[in-house]
Amino acid sequence: DGGITQSPKYLFRKEGQNVTLSCEQNLNHDAMYWYRQDPGQGLRLIYYSQIVNDFQKGDIAEGYSVSREKKESFPLTVTSAQKNPTAFYLCASSSEYNEQFFGPGTRLTVL
Amino acid sequence: GQSLEQPSEVTAVEGAIVQINCTYQTSGFYGLSWYQQHDGGAPTFLSYNGLDGLEETGRFSSFLSRSDSYGYLLLQELQMKDSASYFCAVSRPGAGSYQLTFGKGTKLSVIP
């Protein structure tokens, strides 16, 4: 079955540690996206990538980094520079401009 | 900047019709999308309007007026499983691609 996988579903880290969230898709989509969602809020764009080895900052990129070495993979690193990293992180991919497919999300809690 | 406004909460009775409005201000605009998200789950795509008018998909319809920067999602024959959050999102140009800017969501509660 085609889809997007994110791992792990729940992640706990100590303050000051970097953490990397995984996102893999087998939909053969060119574009991939990372969003952050806080309780009662909409999704805010962190980074996006249209093609391999290229990515662009979204609205809230500070304290995050990404890589796009393979078409299928778009990992997100939450660095210690991110002041409030506890949130629900969603990865998405798309082939058209009008629909994005989302993974199940990773809920990150920084203690 | 970009901003989208939608009601924070709506309650409706099972079997009824409900309309969720969305107004937007954005630089660059391709179209308006709607996504559904159940608690703890991932958003799923419902509909897209690139042109003015009504799009119908089963029990769901979506409308767009570009001149008014306004759209709505219409849910008919409400079912309990429709209880979820609904997000409008503007598609706008990005570097070599496009970006979605989401509203804060409308939490729909369907009651018996």
CSV table of C-alpha atoms in Angstrom, one decimal:
chain,number,residue,atom,x,y,z
A,1,ASP,CA,0.0,0.0,0.0
A,2,GLY,CA,1.2,3.5,-0.9
A,3,GLY,CA,1.5,6.0,1.9
A,4,ILE,CA,3.6,8.1,4.3
A,5,THR,CA,5.1,6.7,7.4
A,6,GLN,CA,6.4,8.7,10.3
A,7,SER,CA,8.3,7.3,13.2
A,8,PRO,CA,8.2,7.1,16.1
A,9,LYS,CA,4.6,8.0,17.0
A,10,TYR,CA,5.6,9.3,20.4
A,11,LEU,CA,9.0,10.7,21.3
A,12,PHE,CA,10.4,12.1,24.5
A,13,ARG,CA,13.6,14.0,24.8
A,14,LYS,CA,15.5,16.0,27.4
A,15,GLU,CA,15.8,19.8,26.9
A,16,GLY,CA,18.9,20.7,25.0
A,17,GLN,CA,19.1,17.5,22.9
A,18,ASN,CA,18.7,17.4,19.2
A,19,VAL,CA,16.2,14.9,17.9
A,20,THR,CA,15.4,13.7,14.3
A,21,LEU,CA,12.0,12.8,13.1
A,22,SER,CA,11.6,10.3,10.3
A,23,CYS,CA,9.3,10.7,7.2
A,24,GLU,CA,9.2,8.2,4.4
A,25,GLN,CA,6.8,8.1,1.4
A,26,ASN,CA,6.3,5.5,-1.4
A,27,LEU,CA,3.9,7.6,-3.4
A,28,ASN,CA,6.5,8.7,-5.8
A,29,HIS,CA,5.7,12.4,-5.0
A,30,ASP,CA,8.2,15.1,-5.7
A,31,ALA,CA,7.1,17.5,-3.0
A,32,MET,CA,7.4,16.9,0.7
A,33,TYR,CA,6.5,19.2,3.7
A,34,TRP,CA,6.9,19.4,7.4
A,35,TYR,CA,4.3,21.0,9.6
A,36,ARG,CA,4.0,21.7,13.3
A,37,GLN,CA,0.6,21.7,15.1
A,38,ASP,CA,0.0,23.0,18.6
A,39,PRO,CA,-3.2,22.3,20.6
A,40,GLY,CA,-6.2,24.1,19.2
A,41,GLN,CA,-4.1,25.5,16.4
A,42,GLY,CA,-3.8,25.0,12.7
A,43,LEU,CA,-0.8,23.6,10.9
A,44,ARG,CA,2.2,25.8,10.4
A,45,LEU,CA,4.8,25.1,7.7
A,46,ILE,CA,8.3,24.4,8.9
A,47,TYR,CA,10.2,23.4,5.7
A,48,TYR,CA,9.3,22.1,2.3
A,49,SER,CA,11.1,20.4,-0.6
A,50,GLN,CA,10.2,20.2,-4.3
A,51,ILE,CA,13.1,18.0,-5.5
A,52,VAL,CA,16.0,16.0,-4.1
A,53,ASN,CA,18.8,18.1,-2.6
A,54,ASP,CA,16.7,21.2,-2.5
A,55,PHE,CA,14.5,22.6,0.3
A,56,GLN,CA,13.0,25.9,1.4
A,57,LYS,CA,12.2,27.5,4.7
A,58,GLY,CA,8.5,27.8,5.6
A,59,ASP,CA,6.9,30.2,8.1
A,60,ILE,CA,8.6,28.8,11.3
A,61,ALA,CA,11.9,27.3,10.2
A,62,GLU,CA,14.0,28.7,13.1
A,63,GLY,CA,15.4,25.9,15.3
A,64,TYR,CA,14.8,23.2,12.7
A,65,SER,CA,16.8,21.6,9.9
A,66,VAL,CA,16.0,19.2,7.1
A,67,SER,CA,17.7,17.2,4.4
A,68,ARG,CA,16.4,15.6,1.2
A,69,GLU,CA,19.0,13.1,0.0
A,70,LYS,CA,16.4,10.7,-1.5
A,71,LYS,CA,13.0,11.3,-3.1
A,72,GLU,CA,11.4,9.0,-0.6
A,73,SER,CA,12.8,10.5,2.6
A,74,PHE,CA,12.6,14.0,4.3
A,75,PRO,CA,13.8,13.8,7.9
A,76,LEU,CA,13.4,16.8,10.2
A,77,THR,CA,15.8,17.6,13.0
A,78,VAL,CA,14.6,19.6,16.0
A,79,THR,CA,17.6,21.3,17.4
A,80,SER,CA,18.3,22.7,20.8
A,81,ALA,CA,17.8,26.2,19.3
A,82,GLN,CA,14.1,25.6,19.1
A,83,LYS,CA,12.7,27.3,22.1
A,84,ASN,CA,9.4,25.5,22.4
A,85,PRO,CA,9.7,22.1,20.6
A,86,THR,CA,6.9,20.2,22.3
A,87,ALA,CA,4.3,19.7,19.6
A,88,PHE,CA,2.6,17.4,17.1
A,89,TYR,CA,4.7,17.1,13.9
A,90,LEU,CA,3.2,16.2,10.6
A,91,CYS,CA,4.9,15.3,7.3
A,92,ALA,CA,3.1,15.5,4.0
A,93,SER,CA,3.7,14.9,0.3
A,94,SER,CA,2.0,15.9,-2.9
A,95,SER,CA,2.2,15.6,-6.6
A,96,GLU,CA,-0.4,18.2,-7.5
A,97,TYR,CA,-1.0,21.7,-6.2
A,98,ASN,CA,-4.3,21.0,-4.7
A,99,GLU,CA,-3.9,18.0,-2.4
A,100,GLN,CA,-1.4,16.9,0.2
A,101,PHE,CA,-1.2,13.5,1.8
A,102,PHE,CA,-0.3,13.4,5.5
A,103,GLY,CA,1.6,10.9,7.6
A,104,PRO,CA,0.2,9.8,11.0
A,105,GLY,CA,2.4,12.3,12.9
A,106,THR,CA,5.0,12.3,15.7
A,107,ARG,CA,4.1,13.7,19.1
A,108,LEU,CA,7.3,15.2,20.5
A,109,THR,CA,7.5,16.0,24.2
A,110,VAL,CA,10.6,17.7,25.6
A,111,LEU,CA,11.1,17.3,29.3
B,1,GLY,CA,1.2,38.2,5.6
B,2,GLN,CA,-1.4,35.5,5.3
B,3,SER,CA,-4.4,35.1,7.5
B,4,LEU,CA,-7.5,32.8,7.5
B,5,GLU,CA,-10.5,33.2,9.7
B,6,GLN,CA,-12.9,30.4,10.5
B,7,PRO,CA,-15.2,29.8,13.5
B,8,SER,CA,-13.5,27.9,16.4
B,9,GLU,CA,-16.5,25.6,17.2
B,10,VAL,CA,-19.8,24.5,15.7
B,11,THR,CA,-22.4,22.1,17.0
B,12,ALA,CA,-25.0,20.5,14.9
B,13,VAL,CA,-27.6,17.7,15.1
B,14,GLU,CA,-27.2,14.3,13.4
B,15,GLY,CA,-28.9,14.4,10.0
B,16,ALA,CA,-28.8,18.2,9.7
B,17,ILE,CA,-26.8,20.5,7.4
B,18,VAL,CA,-23.9,22.6,8.6
B,19,GLN,CA,-21.8,25.3,6.9
B,20,ILE,CA,-18.3,26.3,7.9
B,21,ASN,CA,-17.1,29.6,6.6
B,22,CYS,CA,-13.6,30.7,5.8
B,23,THR,CA,-12.3,34.2,4.9
B,24,TYR,CA,-8.8,34.8,3.9
B,25,GLN,CA,-6.1,37.4,3.2
B,26,THR,CA,-3.1,36.2,1.4
B,27,SER,CA,-0.4,37.4,-1.0
B,28,GLY,CA,-0.6,35.0,-4.0
B,29,PHE,CA,-3.5,32.6,-4.3
B,30,TYR,CA,-4.1,29.4,-6.3
B,31,GLY,CA,-7.1,28.0,-4.5
B,32,LEU,CA,-8.8,27.0,-1.3
B,33,SER,CA,-8.7,23.5,0.2
B,34,TRP,CA,-10.5,21.8,3.1
B,35,TYR,CA,-9.1,19.1,5.3
B,36,GLN,CA,-10.7,17.0,8.0
B,37,GLN,CA,-8.8,15.9,11.1
B,38,HIS,CA,-10.1,13.6,13.8
B,39,ASP,CA,-8.6,13.9,17.3
B,40,GLY,CA,-5.1,12.6,17.4
B,41,GLY,CA,-5.1,11.8,13.7
B,42,ALA,CA,-3.7,13.1,10.5
B,43,PRO,CA,-5.5,15.6,8.3
B,44,THR,CA,-7.2,14.2,5.2
B,45,PHE,CA,-8.1,16.1,2.1
B,46,LEU,CA,-11.7,16.8,1.5
B,47,SER,CA,-12.0,19.2,-1.4
B,48,TYR,CA,-10.4,22.0,-3.5
B,49,ASN,CA,-11.7,25.1,-5.2
B,50,GLY,CA,-9.5,26.7,-7.8
B,51,LEU,CA,-12.3,28.6,-9.5
B,52,ASP,CA,-15.3,30.4,-8.2
B,53,GLY,CA,-18.3,28.2,-7.6
B,54,LEU,CA,-19.5,25.1,-5.9
B,55,GLU,CA,-17.7,21.7,-5.9
B,56,GLU,CA,-19.7,18.7,-4.7
B,57,THR,CA,-18.3,15.4,-3.4
B,58,GLY,CA,-20.9,13.1,-1.9
B,59,ARG,CA,-22.3,14.7,1.3
B,60,PHE,CA,-19.6,17.4,1.2
B,61,SER,CA,-19.7,20.6,-0.9
B,62,SER,CA,-17.3,23.5,-1.0
B,63,PHE,CA,-17.7,27.0,-2.4
B,64,LEU,CA,-15.3,29.7,-3.3
B,65,SER,CA,-15.7,33.4,-4.2
B,66,ARG,CA,-12.3,34.8,-5.1
B,67,SER,CA,-13.7,38.4,-5.3
B,68,ASP,CA,-14.9,38.2,-1.7
B,69,SER,CA,-11.9,36.1,-0.5
B,70,TYR,CA,-14.4,33.8,1.0
B,71,GLY,CA,-15.3,30.1,0.9
B,72,TYR,CA,-17.3,27.6,2.8
B,73,LEU,CA,-17.6,23.9,3.4
B,74,LEU,CA,-21.1,22.4,3.5
B,75,LEU,CA,-21.7,19.1,5.2
B,76,GLN,CA,-25.1,17.4,4.6
B,77,GLU,CA,-26.8,14.5,6.3
B,78,LEU,CA,-24.5,14.8,9.2
B,79,GLN,CA,-23.3,11.6,10.9
B,80,MET,CA,-21.7,11.1,14.2
B,81,LYS,CA,-18.4,10.2,12.5
B,82,ASP,CA,-18.3,13.8,11.0
B,83,SER,CA,-17.3,15.1,14.5
B,84,ALA,CA,-13.8,16.3,13.8
B,85,SER,CA,-11.9,19.5,13.2
B,86,TYR,CA,-12.1,21.1,9.7
B,87,PHE,CA,-9.4,23.3,8.3
B,88,CYS,CA,-9.5,25.6,5.4
B,89,ALA,CA,-6.1,26.2,3.7
B,90,VAL,CA,-5.0,28.6,1.0
B,91,SER,CA,-2.7,27.3,-1.7
B,92,ARG,CA,-0.1,30.0,-2.6
B,93,PRO,CA,3.0,30.1,-4.7
B,94,GLY,CA,6.3,28.9,-3.2
B,95,ALA,CA,9.8,28.5,-4.4
B,96,GLY,CA,9.5,25.9,-7.2
B,97,SER,CA,6.3,24.5,-5.6
B,98,TYR,CA,3.4,25.7,-3.6
B,99,GLN,CA,2.6,26.2,0.0
B,100,LEU,CA,-0.5,25.6,2.1
B,101,THR,CA,-1.4,28.1,4.8
B,102,PHE,CA,-4.0,26.7,7.2
B,103,GLY,CA,-6.6,28.3,9.3
B,104,LYS,CA,-6.8,27.5,13.0
B,105,GLY,CA,-9.6,25.0,12.4
B,106,THR,CA,-13.3,24.6,13.3
B,107,LYS,CA,-14.2,21.9,15.8
B,108,LEU,CA,-17.5,20.3,14.7
B,109,SER,CA,-19.5,18.4,17.3
B,110,VAL,CA,-22.4,16.3,16.0
B,111,ILE,CA,-25.0,15.5,18.6
B,112,PRO,CA,-27.8,12.9,18.5
